[in-house]
Amino acid sequence: MDFLADNYDLAATLASGQAFRWRWLDGAWEGVVAGRWVRLRQAEDRIHAEAAVPVEDWDWLRHYLQLDIDLGRIFQTFPPDEPLQSSIRSCAGLRLLRQDPWECLASFICSSTKQIVQIQQIIALLCLRFGQPLPVPRGHEPVHSFPDFRRLAEATESGLRDCKLGFRAPYLLDSARQLRDGQVDLAALHGLPLEEARAQLLRLPGVGLKIADCVLLFAYGFQRAFPVDVWIMRALRCLYFPKRRVKPARLRHFSQTHFGPHAGYAQQYLFHYMRTGGKTVGNATAPQTAIQAAGGSS
DNA sequence: TACCAGGAGAGCG
DNA sequence: CGCTCTCATGGT
């Protein structure tokens, strides 16, 4: 299947710390979407997709990749400040995915004080141990589904600790059990006001403001959700309040008022810009040295 | 060796 | 409320 994908940076999108199961193998991206193994290749303004079993309707992938959104219209809502515009120039084509709520929630419960590589390892172990084998191409190594919350609710804390979850193990386990027992209904959050949907997620153990906003943004598409982590904190300090002591509360207020109705998109561009050091743009006017001094390069 | 990683929760005053 | 401490694990 071929999709028209104008102004789409597949690599930046799949490797930007939103989703954690994509792997770069032999010049293509392999992952699992909606319970199906898929392999993606980008060529110019097209994305080629192949699955392990015949697919008649590809809407699930189109939706996941958010192929139909108008990125340019989102950019028009951004404030015209230099840091954000530089971020856009450094990785134009970066998109927000539309992930499965449970997988996204569980993934970010696993994410706290972990580097992205470590998060990927934890999730790979969870899938291997608790997921189910999926159809894959002949000769391909086994690939497992992301385990649903009913399956993880039946796990043990030590079983999860075997997957390197550490102190996050009881958080994930108890969250899975609360979902199984119907104390929170993830399917009911679609279309709720942002604050109400966030309040539901915050009831789950191991879910604070940052993780709740990640799920609201990456799974439900709440465009105003603005997860504030250490990278974004650095980005805001470094790019918007250099040489000033600003309290986290003020930075959070700034993030909620400055960036407009698609603030979550702005957040993702700043995050990517901060993590990559803005390297991909040739004529960057960005304070590269300031970014590196803030710890944004590794 | 010491420090840090896309945090959250509990315990303080 | 705002601050500090702890939590588990792997990498530099």
GROMACS .gro file of C-alpha atoms (C1' of nucleotides) in nm:
model
  323
    1MET     CA    1   0.000   0.000   0.000
    2ASP     CA    2   0.120   0.350  -0.087
    3PHE     CA    3   0.012   0.659   0.102
    4LEU     CA    4   0.058   1.012  -0.015
    5ALA     CA    5   0.250   1.179   0.269
    6ASP     CA    6   0.346   1.532   0.185
    7ASN     CA    7   0.551   1.717   0.444
    8TYR     CA    8   0.592   1.405   0.657
    9ASP     CA    9   0.916   1.311   0.835
   10LEU     CA   10   0.859   0.946   0.918
   11ALA     CA   11   1.194   0.893   1.091
   12ALA     CA   12   1.159   1.197   1.315
   13THR     CA   13   0.804   1.098   1.399
   14LEU     CA   14   0.864   0.733   1.485
   15ALA     CA   15   1.186   0.800   1.678
   16SER     CA   16   1.077   1.110   1.866
   17GLY     CA   17   0.990   0.947   2.196
   18GLN     CA   18   0.615   0.925   2.144
   19ALA     CA   19   0.603   0.553   2.068
   20PHE     CA   20   0.858   0.298   2.175
   21ARG     CA   21   0.816  -0.012   1.960
   22TRP     CA   22   0.946   0.108   1.622
   23ARG     CA   23   1.271  -0.042   1.500
   24TRP     CA   24   1.489   0.060   1.208
   25LEU     CA   25   1.578  -0.261   1.020
   26ASP     CA   26   1.725  -0.294   0.671
   27GLY     CA   27   1.619   0.053   0.561
   28ALA     CA   28   1.263   0.033   0.693
   29TRP     CA   29   1.064   0.094   1.009
   30GLU     CA   30   0.903  -0.210   1.168
   31GLY     CA   31   0.641  -0.190   1.437
   32VAL     CA   32   0.300  -0.299   1.559
   33VAL     CA   33  -0.011  -0.090   1.503
   34ALA     CA   34  -0.360  -0.195   1.610
   35GLY     CA   35  -0.240  -0.549   1.671
   36ARG     CA   36  -0.082  -0.586   1.328
   37TRP     CA   37   0.284  -0.611   1.234
   38VAL     CA   38   0.374  -0.345   0.977
   39ARG     CA   39   0.682  -0.232   0.786
   40LEU     CA   40   0.706   0.125   0.661
   41ARG     CA   41   0.935   0.289   0.407
   42GLN     CA   42   0.938   0.653   0.313
   43ALA     CA   43   1.033   0.766  -0.036
   44GLU     CA   44   1.001   1.134  -0.114
   45ASP     CA   45   0.637   1.230  -0.063
   46ARG     CA   46   0.513   0.874  -0.018
   47ILE     CA   47   0.500   0.616   0.258
   48HIS     CA   48   0.491   0.252   0.156
   49ALA     CA   49   0.333   0.009   0.401
   50GLU     CA   50   0.332  -0.368   0.407
   51ALA     CA   51   0.164  -0.608   0.648
   52ALA     CA   52   0.206  -0.977   0.722
   53VAL     CA   53  -0.151  -1.064   0.631
   54PRO     CA   54  -0.375  -0.923   0.354
   55VAL     CA   55  -0.531  -0.590   0.444
   56GLU     CA   56  -0.832  -0.449   0.263
   57ASP     CA   57  -0.890  -0.137   0.474
   58TRP     CA   58  -0.590   0.070   0.584
   59ASP     CA   59  -0.775   0.333   0.783
   60TRP     CA   60  -0.619   0.211   1.109
   61LEU     CA   61  -0.273   0.297   0.982
   62ARG     CA   62  -0.382   0.621   0.820
   63HIS     CA   63  -0.531   0.725   1.152
   64TYR     CA   64  -0.228   0.616   1.356
   65LEU     CA   65   0.013   0.808   1.134
   66GLN     CA   66  -0.224   1.109   1.118
   67LEU     CA   67  -0.173   1.130   0.743
   68ASP     CA   68  -0.473   1.353   0.680
   69ILE     CA   69  -0.393   1.643   0.909
   70ASP     CA   70  -0.289   1.980   0.769
   71LEU     CA   71   0.043   2.055   0.934
   72GLY     CA   72   0.071   2.397   0.778
   73ARG     CA   73  -0.255   2.507   0.934
   74ILE     CA   74  -0.125   2.401   1.275
   75PHE     CA   75   0.194   2.601   1.224
   76GLN     CA   76  -0.015   2.908   1.146
   77THR     CA   77  -0.160   2.898   1.496
   78PHE     CA   78   0.187   2.909   1.655
   79PRO     CA   79   0.325   3.232   1.802
   80PRO     CA   80   0.591   3.375   1.568
   81ASP     CA   81   0.872   3.361   1.820
   82GLU     CA   82   1.221   3.263   1.715
   83PRO     CA   83   1.270   2.950   1.928
   84LEU     CA   84   0.956   2.781   1.803
   85GLN     CA   85   1.015   2.879   1.441
   86SER     CA   86   1.369   2.741   1.461
   87SER     CA   87   1.232   2.420   1.606
   88ILE     CA   88   0.993   2.385   1.315
   89ARG     CA   89   1.267   2.447   1.061
   90SER     CA   90   1.490   2.188   1.223
   91CYS     CA   91   1.243   1.903   1.176
   92ALA     CA   92   0.952   2.010   0.958
   93GLY     CA   93   0.733   1.708   0.897
   94LEU     CA   94   0.740   1.578   1.250
   95ARG     CA   95   0.389   1.461   1.344
   96LEU     CA   96   0.202   1.358   1.651
   97LEU     CA   97   0.084   0.998   1.627
   98ARG     CA   98  -0.258   0.878   1.741
   99GLN     CA   99  -0.179   0.577   1.957
  100ASP     CA  100  -0.381   0.320   2.144
  101PRO     CA  101  -0.467   0.471   2.485
  102TRP     CA  102  -0.374   0.170   2.695
  103GLU     CA  103  -0.042   0.105   2.523
  104CYS     CA  104   0.043   0.473   2.547
  105LEU     CA  105  -0.056   0.492   2.913
  106ALA     CA  106   0.135   0.179   3.009
  107SER     CA  107   0.438   0.288   2.812
  108PHE     CA  108   0.461   0.622   2.987
  109ILE     CA  109   0.404   0.467   3.330
  110CYS     CA  110   0.722   0.276   3.246
  111SER     CA  111   0.898   0.593   3.131
  112SER     CA  112   0.961   0.786   3.451
  113THR     CA  113   1.328   0.872   3.500
  114LYS     CA  114   1.423   0.638   3.216
  115GLN     CA  115   1.601   0.717   2.895
  116ILE     CA  116   1.415   0.638   2.575
  117VAL     CA  117   1.641   0.342   2.497
  118GLN     CA  118   1.562   0.195   2.839
  119ILE     CA  119   1.190   0.249   2.791
  120GLN     CA  120   1.211   0.063   2.463
  121GLN     CA  121   1.384  -0.226   2.635
  122ILE     CA  122   1.124  -0.246   2.912
  123ILE     CA  123   0.837  -0.248   2.666
  124ALA     CA  124   1.004  -0.508   2.447
  125LEU     CA  125   1.035  -0.734   2.752
  126LEU     CA  126   0.671  -0.674   2.850
  127CYS     CA  127   0.555  -0.770   2.500
  128LEU     CA  128   0.779  -1.074   2.485
  129ARG     CA  129   0.665  -1.206   2.820
  130PHE     CA  130   0.297  -1.107   2.830
  131GLY     CA  131   0.200  -1.037   2.469
  132GLN     CA  132   0.080  -1.280   2.204
  133PRO     CA  133   0.271  -1.386   1.891
  134LEU     CA  134   0.160  -1.197   1.582
  135PRO     CA  135   0.167  -1.302   1.217
  136VAL     CA  136   0.497  -1.195   1.063
  137PRO     CA  137   0.659  -1.247   0.721
  138ARG     CA  138   0.812  -1.585   0.656
  139GLY     CA  139   1.151  -1.618   0.825
  140HIS     CA  140   1.102  -1.301   1.030
  141GLU     CA  141   1.186  -1.312   1.398
  142PRO     CA  142   0.883  -1.341   1.630
  143VAL     CA  143   0.689  -1.025   1.716
  144HIS     CA  144   0.441  -0.999   2.003
  145SER     CA  145   0.140  -0.782   2.066
  146PHE     CA  146   0.139  -0.525   2.343
  147PRO     CA  147  -0.031  -0.703   2.635
  148ASP     CA  148  -0.376  -0.567   2.720
  149PHE     CA  149  -0.458  -0.450   3.071
  150ARG     CA  150  -0.655  -0.766   3.150
  151ARG     CA  151  -0.345  -0.973   3.089
  152LEU     CA  152  -0.116  -0.746   3.292
  153ALA     CA  153  -0.374  -0.732   3.573
  154GLU     CA  154  -0.315  -1.104   3.617
  155ALA     CA  155   0.060  -1.064   3.635
  156THR     CA  156   0.264  -1.042   3.956
  157GLU     CA  157   0.482  -0.759   4.073
  158SER     CA  158   0.791  -0.976   4.051
  159GLY     CA  159   0.692  -1.079   3.701
  160LEU     CA  160   0.689  -0.715   3.602
  161ARG     CA  161   1.014  -0.649   3.786
  162ASP     CA  162   1.168  -0.920   3.571
  163CYS     CA  163   1.094  -0.684   3.281
  164LYS     CA  164   1.317  -0.418   3.448
  165LEU     CA  165   1.030  -0.201   3.565
  166GLY     CA  166   1.183  -0.146   3.906
  167PHE     CA  167   0.973   0.077   4.133
  168ARG     CA  168   0.729   0.130   3.843
  169ALA     CA  169   0.612  -0.233   3.865
  170PRO     CA  170   0.340  -0.180   4.129
  171TYR     CA  171   0.224   0.134   3.947
  172LEU     CA  172   0.169  -0.053   3.621
  173LEU     CA  173   0.016  -0.352   3.795
  174ASP     CA  174  -0.230  -0.151   4.002
  175SER     CA  175  -0.324   0.071   3.708
  176ALA     CA  176  -0.399  -0.241   3.500
  177ARG     CA  177  -0.614  -0.377   3.780
  178GLN     CA  178  -0.807  -0.052   3.820
  179LEU     CA  179  -0.885  -0.056   3.448
  180ARG     CA  180  -0.988  -0.423   3.465
  181ASP     CA  181  -1.217  -0.344   3.759
  182GLY     CA  182  -1.378  -0.057   3.572
  183GLN     CA  183  -1.264   0.216   3.810
  184VAL     CA  184  -1.144   0.411   3.506
  185ASP     CA  185  -1.277   0.363   3.151
  186LEU     CA  186  -1.019   0.467   2.892
  187ALA     CA  187  -1.272   0.441   2.609
  188ALA     CA  188  -1.492   0.699   2.778
  189LEU     CA  189  -1.232   0.976   2.766
  190HIS     CA  190  -1.277   1.053   2.395
  191GLY     CA  191  -1.455   1.382   2.354
  192LEU     CA  192  -1.448   1.480   2.719
  193PRO     CA  193  -1.324   1.827   2.812
  194LEU     CA  194  -0.947   1.819   2.859
  195GLU     CA  195  -0.960   1.878   3.233
  196GLU     CA  196  -1.213   1.599   3.291
  197ALA     CA  197  -1.020   1.348   3.083
  198ARG     CA  198  -0.700   1.444   3.266
  199ALA     CA  199  -0.869   1.404   3.604
  200GLN     CA  200  -0.967   1.047   3.513
  201LEU     CA  201  -0.611   0.955   3.418
  202LEU     CA  202  -0.471   1.117   3.733
  203ARG     CA  203  -0.672   0.869   3.942
  204LEU     CA  204  -0.442   0.590   3.828
  205PRO     CA  205  -0.134   0.508   4.037
  206GLY     CA  206   0.192   0.613   3.878
  207VAL     CA  207   0.016   0.874   3.665
  208GLY     CA  208   0.093   1.238   3.742
  209LEU     CA  209   0.052   1.552   3.534
  210LYS     CA  210   0.332   1.475   3.292
  211ILE     CA  211   0.227   1.121   3.206
  212ALA     CA  212  -0.141   1.214   3.192
  213ASP     CA  213  -0.066   1.486   2.939
  214CYS     CA  214   0.146   1.249   2.731
  215VAL     CA  215  -0.150   1.013   2.703
  216LEU     CA  216  -0.396   1.295   2.635
  217LEU     CA  217  -0.173   1.423   2.355
  218PHE     CA  218  -0.031   1.107   2.198
  219ALA     CA  219  -0.336   0.880   2.227
  220TYR     CA  220  -0.645   1.101   2.244
  221GLY     CA  221  -0.529   1.396   2.039
  222PHE     CA  222  -0.599   1.668   2.294
  223GLN     CA  223  -0.398   1.936   2.116
  224ARG     CA  224  -0.369   2.165   2.416
  225ALA     CA  225  -0.212   1.900   2.639
  226PHE     CA  226   0.149   2.003   2.706
  227PRO     CA  227   0.355   1.745   2.894
  228VAL     CA  228   0.633   1.916   3.089
  229ASP     CA  229   0.936   1.697   3.148
  230VAL     CA  230   1.300   1.772   3.216
  231TRP     CA  231   1.371   1.835   2.846
  232ILE     CA  232   1.085   2.079   2.801
  233MET     CA  233   1.180   2.248   3.125
  234ARG     CA  234   1.531   2.297   2.988
  235ALA     CA  235   1.396   2.411   2.652
  236LEU     CA  236   1.168   2.674   2.804
  237ARG     CA  237   1.438   2.801   3.038
  238CYS     CA  238   1.705   2.805   2.772
  239LEU     CA  239   1.503   2.939   2.479
  240TYR     CA  240   1.251   3.169   2.645
  241PHE     CA  241   1.402   3.269   2.982
  242PRO     CA  242   1.780   3.264   2.938
  243LYS     CA  243   1.988   3.383   3.230
  244ARG     CA  244   1.689   3.405   3.461
  245ARG     CA  245   1.571   3.201   3.750
  246VAL     CA  246   1.216   3.094   3.675
  247LYS     CA  247   1.010   2.868   3.892
  248PRO     CA  248   0.859   2.551   3.744
  249ALA     CA  249   0.508   2.677   3.819
  250ARG     CA  250   0.564   2.985   3.606
  251LEU     CA  251   0.708   2.777   3.322
  252ARG     CA  252   0.402   2.555   3.336
  253HIS     CA  253   0.173   2.857   3.321
  254PHE     CA  254   0.374   2.994   3.029
  255SER     CA  255   0.341   2.665   2.844
  256GLN     CA  256  -0.035   2.668   2.884
  257THR     CA  257  -0.086   3.024   2.765
  258HIS     CA  258   0.184   3.102   2.511
  259PHE     CA  259   0.153   2.834   2.243
  260GLY     CA  260  -0.215   2.838   2.151
  261PRO     CA  261  -0.469   2.568   2.062
  262HIS     CA  262  -0.204   2.326   1.930
  263ALA     CA  263   0.038   2.371   2.217
  264GLY     CA  264   0.101   1.997   2.226
  265TYR     CA  265   0.245   2.013   1.876
  266ALA     CA  266   0.469   2.299   1.978
  267GLN     CA  267   0.586   2.091   2.271
  268GLN     CA  268   0.684   1.803   2.044
  269TYR     CA  269   0.886   2.031   1.818
  270LEU     CA  270   1.065   2.190   2.113
  271PHE     CA  271   1.133   1.847   2.259
  272HIS     CA  272   1.280   1.719   1.934
  273TYR     CA  273   1.479   2.040   1.884
  274MET     CA  274   1.622   2.014   2.234
  275ARG     CA  275   1.712   1.647   2.205
  276THR     CA  276   1.881   1.681   1.867
  277GLY     CA  277   2.042   2.016   1.942
  278GLY     CA  278   1.888   2.162   1.627
  279LYS     CA  279   2.155   1.992   1.418
  280THR     CA  280   1.948   1.918   1.112
  281VAL     CA  281   1.905   2.281   1.004
  282GLY     CA  282   2.186   2.446   0.811
  283ASN     CA  283   2.132   2.813   0.888
  284ALA     CA  284   2.019   2.774   1.244
  285THR     CA  285   1.994   3.097   1.434
  286ALA     CA  286   1.932   2.889   1.743
  287PRO     CA  287   2.155   2.923   2.047
  288GLN     CA  288   2.325   2.591   1.983
  289THR     CA  289   2.587   2.648   2.245
  290ALA     CA  290   2.324   2.745   2.499
  291ILE     CA  291   2.133   2.427   2.426
  292GLN     CA  292   2.439   2.212   2.473
  293ALA     CA  293   2.529   2.398   2.789
  294ALA     CA  294   2.184   2.309   2.920
  295GLY     CA  295   2.258   1.942   2.872
  296GLY     CA  296   2.069   1.888   2.551
  297SER     CA  297   2.334   1.693   2.366
  298SER     CA  298   2.478   1.353   2.433
  299DT     C1'  299   3.270   0.643   4.168
  300DA     C1'  300   2.914   0.959   4.127
  301DC     C1'  301   2.560   1.120   3.859
  302DC     C1'  302   2.165   1.110   3.557
  303DA     C1'  303   1.761   0.938   3.300
  304DG     C1'  304   1.059   1.222   2.875
  305DG     C1'  305   0.830   1.130   3.737
  306DA     C1'  306   0.530   1.019   4.101
  307DG     C1'  307   0.411   0.986   4.572
  308DA     C1'  308   0.482   1.037   5.049
  309DG     C1'  309   0.643   1.307   5.431
  310DC     C1'  310   0.760   1.719   5.602
  311DG     C1'  311   0.698   2.249   5.766
  312DC     C1'  312   0.129   2.459   4.905
  313DG     C1'  313   0.625   2.394   4.805
  314DC     C1'  314   1.019   2.151   4.914
  315DT     C1'  315   1.291   1.709   4.975
  316DC     C1'  316   1.357   1.227   4.968
  317DT     C1'  317   1.305   0.778   4.781
  318DC     C1'  318   1.206   0.443   4.451
  319DA     C1'  319   1.512   0.045   4.046
  320DT     C1'  320   1.814  -0.004   3.697
  321DG     C1'  321   2.152   0.079   3.340
  322DG     C1'  322   2.465   0.382   3.120
  323DT     C1'  323   2.851   0.718   3.112
   0.00000   0.00000   0.00000
